Amino acid sequence: MPQVGIVMGSDSDMPVMKKAAEVLERFGISFTMRIISAHREPDVFFDYARQAESEGVKVIIAGAGMAAHLPGMCAAIFPMPVIGVPMHTSSLGGRDSLYSIVQMPSGIPVATVAIGGGTNAGILAAKILAVSDKALLEKLKEYSEEQKKSVMDKDARLQQSGYRDYE
Ligand code: RP5
């Protein structure tokens, strides 16, 4: 049974949404990935959002751009957490997507990550699932340690080489 449902409004969203998929794979979290347009095929969208719970999904990661109602509509139907990923747009730089997703009216929250924030969407989904999964929690702690070590290694290199020779 998939634990996470990744859904995006268009295949143009794939470069961002695949980052979420890669994070879930890294942590061994099962997921489905769909391209569903809430405005171009509302019937397909409603079926998806209504069935997600019975299919075992615990978190939905929904990415969309422009007048980005896909995440909000997922949150209107799906009773568990929805993470929204705003896409960058050429006309308004993604502010249109960001505001559409983050400015949900009271009562229907969408946990919104940064514009293009597919990786953080995956990590946030993992953290939500880790609340009731100790093994996953340990993997997330290891991941934090790896990030810390990576920064410390860079600083050690800088201290050794000086900023002119830093690569
Ligand atoms: C939204 O419109 C999609 O999420 C996408 O970000 C944006 C543009 O879609 P395409 O014109 O690339 O299909 O529905």
Tab-separated table of C-alpha atoms and ligand atoms in Angstrom:
chain	number	residue	atom	x	y	z
A	1	MET	CA	0.000	0.000	0.000
A	2	PRO	CA	1.429	3.441	-0.880
A	3	GLN	CA	2.084	5.676	2.120
A	4	VAL	CA	2.387	8.870	0.093
A	5	GLY	CA	0.534	10.106	-2.961
A	6	ILE	CA	2.505	12.458	-5.187
A	7	VAL	CA	0.299	14.344	-7.615
A	8	MET	CA	1.076	17.179	-10.020
A	9	GLY	CA	-0.991	19.279	-12.375
A	10	SER	CA	1.195	18.818	-15.454
A	11	ASP	CA	4.221	16.903	-16.628
A	12	SER	CA	5.985	20.291	-16.715
A	13	ASP	CA	6.003	20.004	-12.896
A	14	MET	CA	7.998	16.749	-13.035
A	15	PRO	CA	11.529	18.159	-12.564
A	16	VAL	CA	10.437	19.525	-9.163
A	17	MET	CA	8.193	16.653	-8.126
A	18	LYS	CA	10.767	13.982	-8.956
A	19	LYS	CA	12.905	15.473	-6.164
A	20	ALA	CA	10.169	14.533	-3.689
A	21	ALA	CA	10.045	11.030	-5.167
A	22	GLU	CA	13.810	10.653	-4.835
A	23	VAL	CA	13.656	11.587	-1.138
A	24	LEU	CA	10.865	9.079	-0.484
A	25	GLU	CA	12.838	6.365	-2.281
A	26	ARG	CA	15.917	7.157	-0.218
A	27	PHE	CA	13.942	6.612	2.998
A	28	GLY	CA	12.178	3.491	1.714
A	29	ILE	CA	8.730	5.090	1.707
A	30	SER	CA	6.223	3.666	-0.760
A	31	PHE	CA	4.390	6.106	-3.006
A	32	THR	CA	2.337	6.574	-6.129
A	33	MET	CA	2.944	9.356	-8.626
A	34	ARG	CA	0.191	10.823	-10.823
A	35	ILE	CA	-0.293	13.657	-13.283
A	36	ILE	CA	-3.829	14.928	-12.741
A	37	SER	CA	-5.173	18.329	-13.692
A	38	ALA	CA	-7.892	19.538	-11.320
A	39	HIS	CA	-9.238	21.969	-13.919
A	40	ARG	CA	-8.749	19.943	-17.111
A	41	GLU	CA	-10.122	16.648	-15.758
A	42	PRO	CA	-12.020	17.411	-12.538
A	43	ASP	CA	-13.775	14.014	-12.540
A	44	VAL	CA	-10.431	12.169	-12.555
A	45	PHE	CA	-9.157	14.487	-9.835
A	46	PHE	CA	-12.162	13.895	-7.567
A	47	ASP	CA	-11.813	10.116	-7.922
A	48	TYR	CA	-8.129	10.353	-6.993
A	49	ALA	CA	-8.649	12.544	-3.928
A	50	ARG	CA	-11.637	10.510	-2.696
A	51	GLN	CA	-9.906	7.135	-3.074
A	52	ALA	CA	-6.507	8.074	-1.613
A	53	GLU	CA	-7.460	7.310	2.007
A	54	SER	CA	-8.861	3.852	1.237
A	55	GLU	CA	-5.720	3.054	-0.761
A	56	GLY	CA	-3.609	3.572	2.368
A	57	VAL	CA	-2.177	6.994	1.586
A	58	LYS	CA	-1.251	8.946	4.740
A	59	VAL	CA	0.177	12.108	3.161
A	60	ILE	CA	-0.400	13.752	-0.220
A	61	ILE	CA	2.291	15.877	-1.858
A	62	ALA	CA	0.601	18.049	-4.469
A	63	GLY	CA	2.514	20.301	-6.868
A	64	ALA	CA	0.990	22.905	-9.155
A	65	GLY	CA	1.669	26.211	-10.832
A	66	MET	CA	-0.164	29.446	-11.691
A	67	ALA	CA	-3.733	29.451	-10.250
A	68	ALA	CA	-2.657	26.390	-8.314
A	69	HIS	CA	-5.782	24.924	-6.775
A	70	LEU	CA	-4.736	21.249	-6.908
A	71	PRO	CA	-3.171	21.147	-3.389
A	72	GLY	CA	-6.049	23.074	-1.813
A	73	MET	CA	-8.646	20.857	-3.420
A	74	CYS	CA	-6.736	17.771	-2.247
A	75	ALA	CA	-6.896	19.216	1.279
A	76	ALA	CA	-10.619	19.846	0.884
A	77	ILE	CA	-11.242	16.143	0.208
A	78	PHE	CA	-8.375	14.104	1.694
A	79	PRO	CA	-8.582	14.045	5.537
A	80	MET	CA	-4.854	13.676	6.307
A	81	PRO	CA	-1.906	16.057	5.714
A	82	VAL	CA	-1.433	17.692	2.312
A	83	ILE	CA	1.899	19.265	1.398
A	84	GLY	CA	1.762	21.849	-1.375
A	85	VAL	CA	4.634	22.548	-3.769
A	86	PRO	CA	4.344	25.844	-5.684
A	87	MET	CA	5.898	25.829	-9.166
A	88	HIS	CA	8.012	28.614	-10.603
A	89	THR	CA	6.166	30.467	-13.382
A	90	SER	CA	7.521	32.699	-16.125
A	91	SER	CA	4.961	35.490	-15.714
A	92	LEU	CA	4.963	35.996	-11.931
A	93	GLY	CA	8.012	34.049	-10.824
A	94	GLY	CA	5.968	31.509	-8.886
A	95	ARG	CA	4.362	34.034	-6.526
A	96	ASP	CA	1.034	33.200	-8.167
A	97	SER	CA	1.504	29.504	-7.331
A	98	LEU	CA	2.835	30.250	-3.833
A	99	TYR	CA	-0.035	32.526	-2.849
A	100	SER	CA	-2.633	30.196	-4.376
A	101	ILE	CA	-1.326	27.305	-2.291
A	102	VAL	CA	-0.304	28.949	0.986
A	103	GLN	CA	-3.282	31.290	1.354
A	104	MET	CA	-5.834	28.593	2.115
A	105	PRO	CA	-8.830	29.812	4.084
A	106	SER	CA	-9.011	28.821	7.739
A	107	GLY	CA	-9.968	25.199	8.295
A	108	ILE	CA	-8.345	23.643	5.212
A	109	PRO	CA	-4.558	23.821	5.718
A	110	VAL	CA	-1.957	23.009	3.098
A	111	ALA	CA	1.593	22.711	4.471
A	112	THR	CA	3.322	24.793	1.813
A	113	VAL	CA	7.029	24.489	0.988
A	114	ALA	CA	9.160	26.939	-1.014
A	115	ILE	CA	8.700	27.587	-4.730
A	116	GLY	CA	10.225	24.541	-6.404
A	117	GLY	CA	10.697	22.871	-3.010
A	118	GLY	CA	10.265	19.255	-4.047
A	119	THR	CA	13.037	17.964	-1.802
A	120	ASN	CA	11.632	19.606	1.310
A	121	ALA	CA	8.176	18.285	0.442
A	122	GLY	CA	9.599	14.752	0.467
A	123	ILE	CA	11.432	15.322	3.748
A	124	LEU	CA	8.357	16.833	5.376
A	125	ALA	CA	6.249	13.848	4.296
A	126	ALA	CA	8.884	11.538	5.799
A	127	LYS	CA	8.825	13.502	9.052
A	128	ILE	CA	5.045	13.283	9.258
A	129	LEU	CA	5.214	9.499	8.800
A	130	ALA	CA	8.089	9.257	11.311
A	131	VAL	CA	5.752	10.362	14.101
A	132	SER	CA	4.545	6.751	14.221
A	133	ASP	CA	7.552	4.949	12.693
A	134	LYS	CA	10.685	4.665	14.853
A	135	ALA	CA	12.881	3.121	12.153
A	136	LEU	CA	12.059	5.975	9.794
A	137	LEU	CA	12.771	8.491	12.557
A	138	GLU	CA	16.245	7.000	12.976
A	139	LYS	CA	16.874	7.317	9.221
A	140	LEU	CA	15.869	10.992	9.389
A	141	LYS	CA	18.269	11.581	12.271
A	142	GLU	CA	21.065	9.971	10.246
A	143	TYR	CA	20.160	12.223	7.320
A	144	SER	CA	20.500	15.322	9.553
A	145	GLU	CA	23.889	14.102	10.723
A	146	GLU	CA	25.016	13.647	7.103
A	147	GLN	CA	24.006	17.221	6.312
A	148	LYS	CA	25.910	18.504	9.326
A	149	LYS	CA	29.011	16.534	8.341
A	150	SER	CA	28.831	17.860	4.778
A	151	VAL	CA	28.908	21.494	5.997
A	152	MET	CA	31.692	20.739	8.491
A	153	ASP	CA	33.783	19.104	5.727
A	154	LYS	CA	33.364	22.203	3.550
A	155	ASP	CA	34.433	24.482	6.384
A	156	ALA	CA	37.455	22.272	7.118
A	157	ARG	CA	38.452	22.511	3.425
A	158	LEU	CA	38.052	26.299	3.542
A	159	GLN	CA	40.196	26.578	6.656
A	160	GLN	CA	42.873	24.464	4.980
A	161	SER	CA	42.909	26.082	1.532
A	162	GLY	CA	41.909	29.685	2.252
A	163	TYR	CA	39.122	31.341	0.266
A	164	ARG	CA	41.244	32.006	-2.888
A	165	ASP	CA	41.957	28.292	-3.481
A	166	TYR	CA	38.633	26.981	-2.162
A	167	GLU	CA	36.938	24.688	-4.677
B	1	RP5	C1	-0.789	23.859	-13.697
B	1	RP5	O1	-0.473	24.748	-14.721
B	1	RP5	C2	0.323	22.853	-13.645
B	1	RP5	O2	0.548	22.452	-12.331
B	1	RP5	C3	1.515	23.566	-14.225
B	1	RP5	O3	2.425	23.986	-13.231
B	1	RP5	C4	0.911	24.774	-14.930
B	1	RP5	C5	1.198	24.797	-16.395
B	1	RP5	O4	0.742	23.602	-16.970
B	1	RP5	P1	1.145	23.201	-18.464
B	1	RP5	O5	0.641	24.305	-19.351
B	1	RP5	O6	2.645	23.042	-18.474
B	1	RP5	O7	0.443	21.877	-18.702
B	1	RP5	O8	-1.995	23.215	-13.937
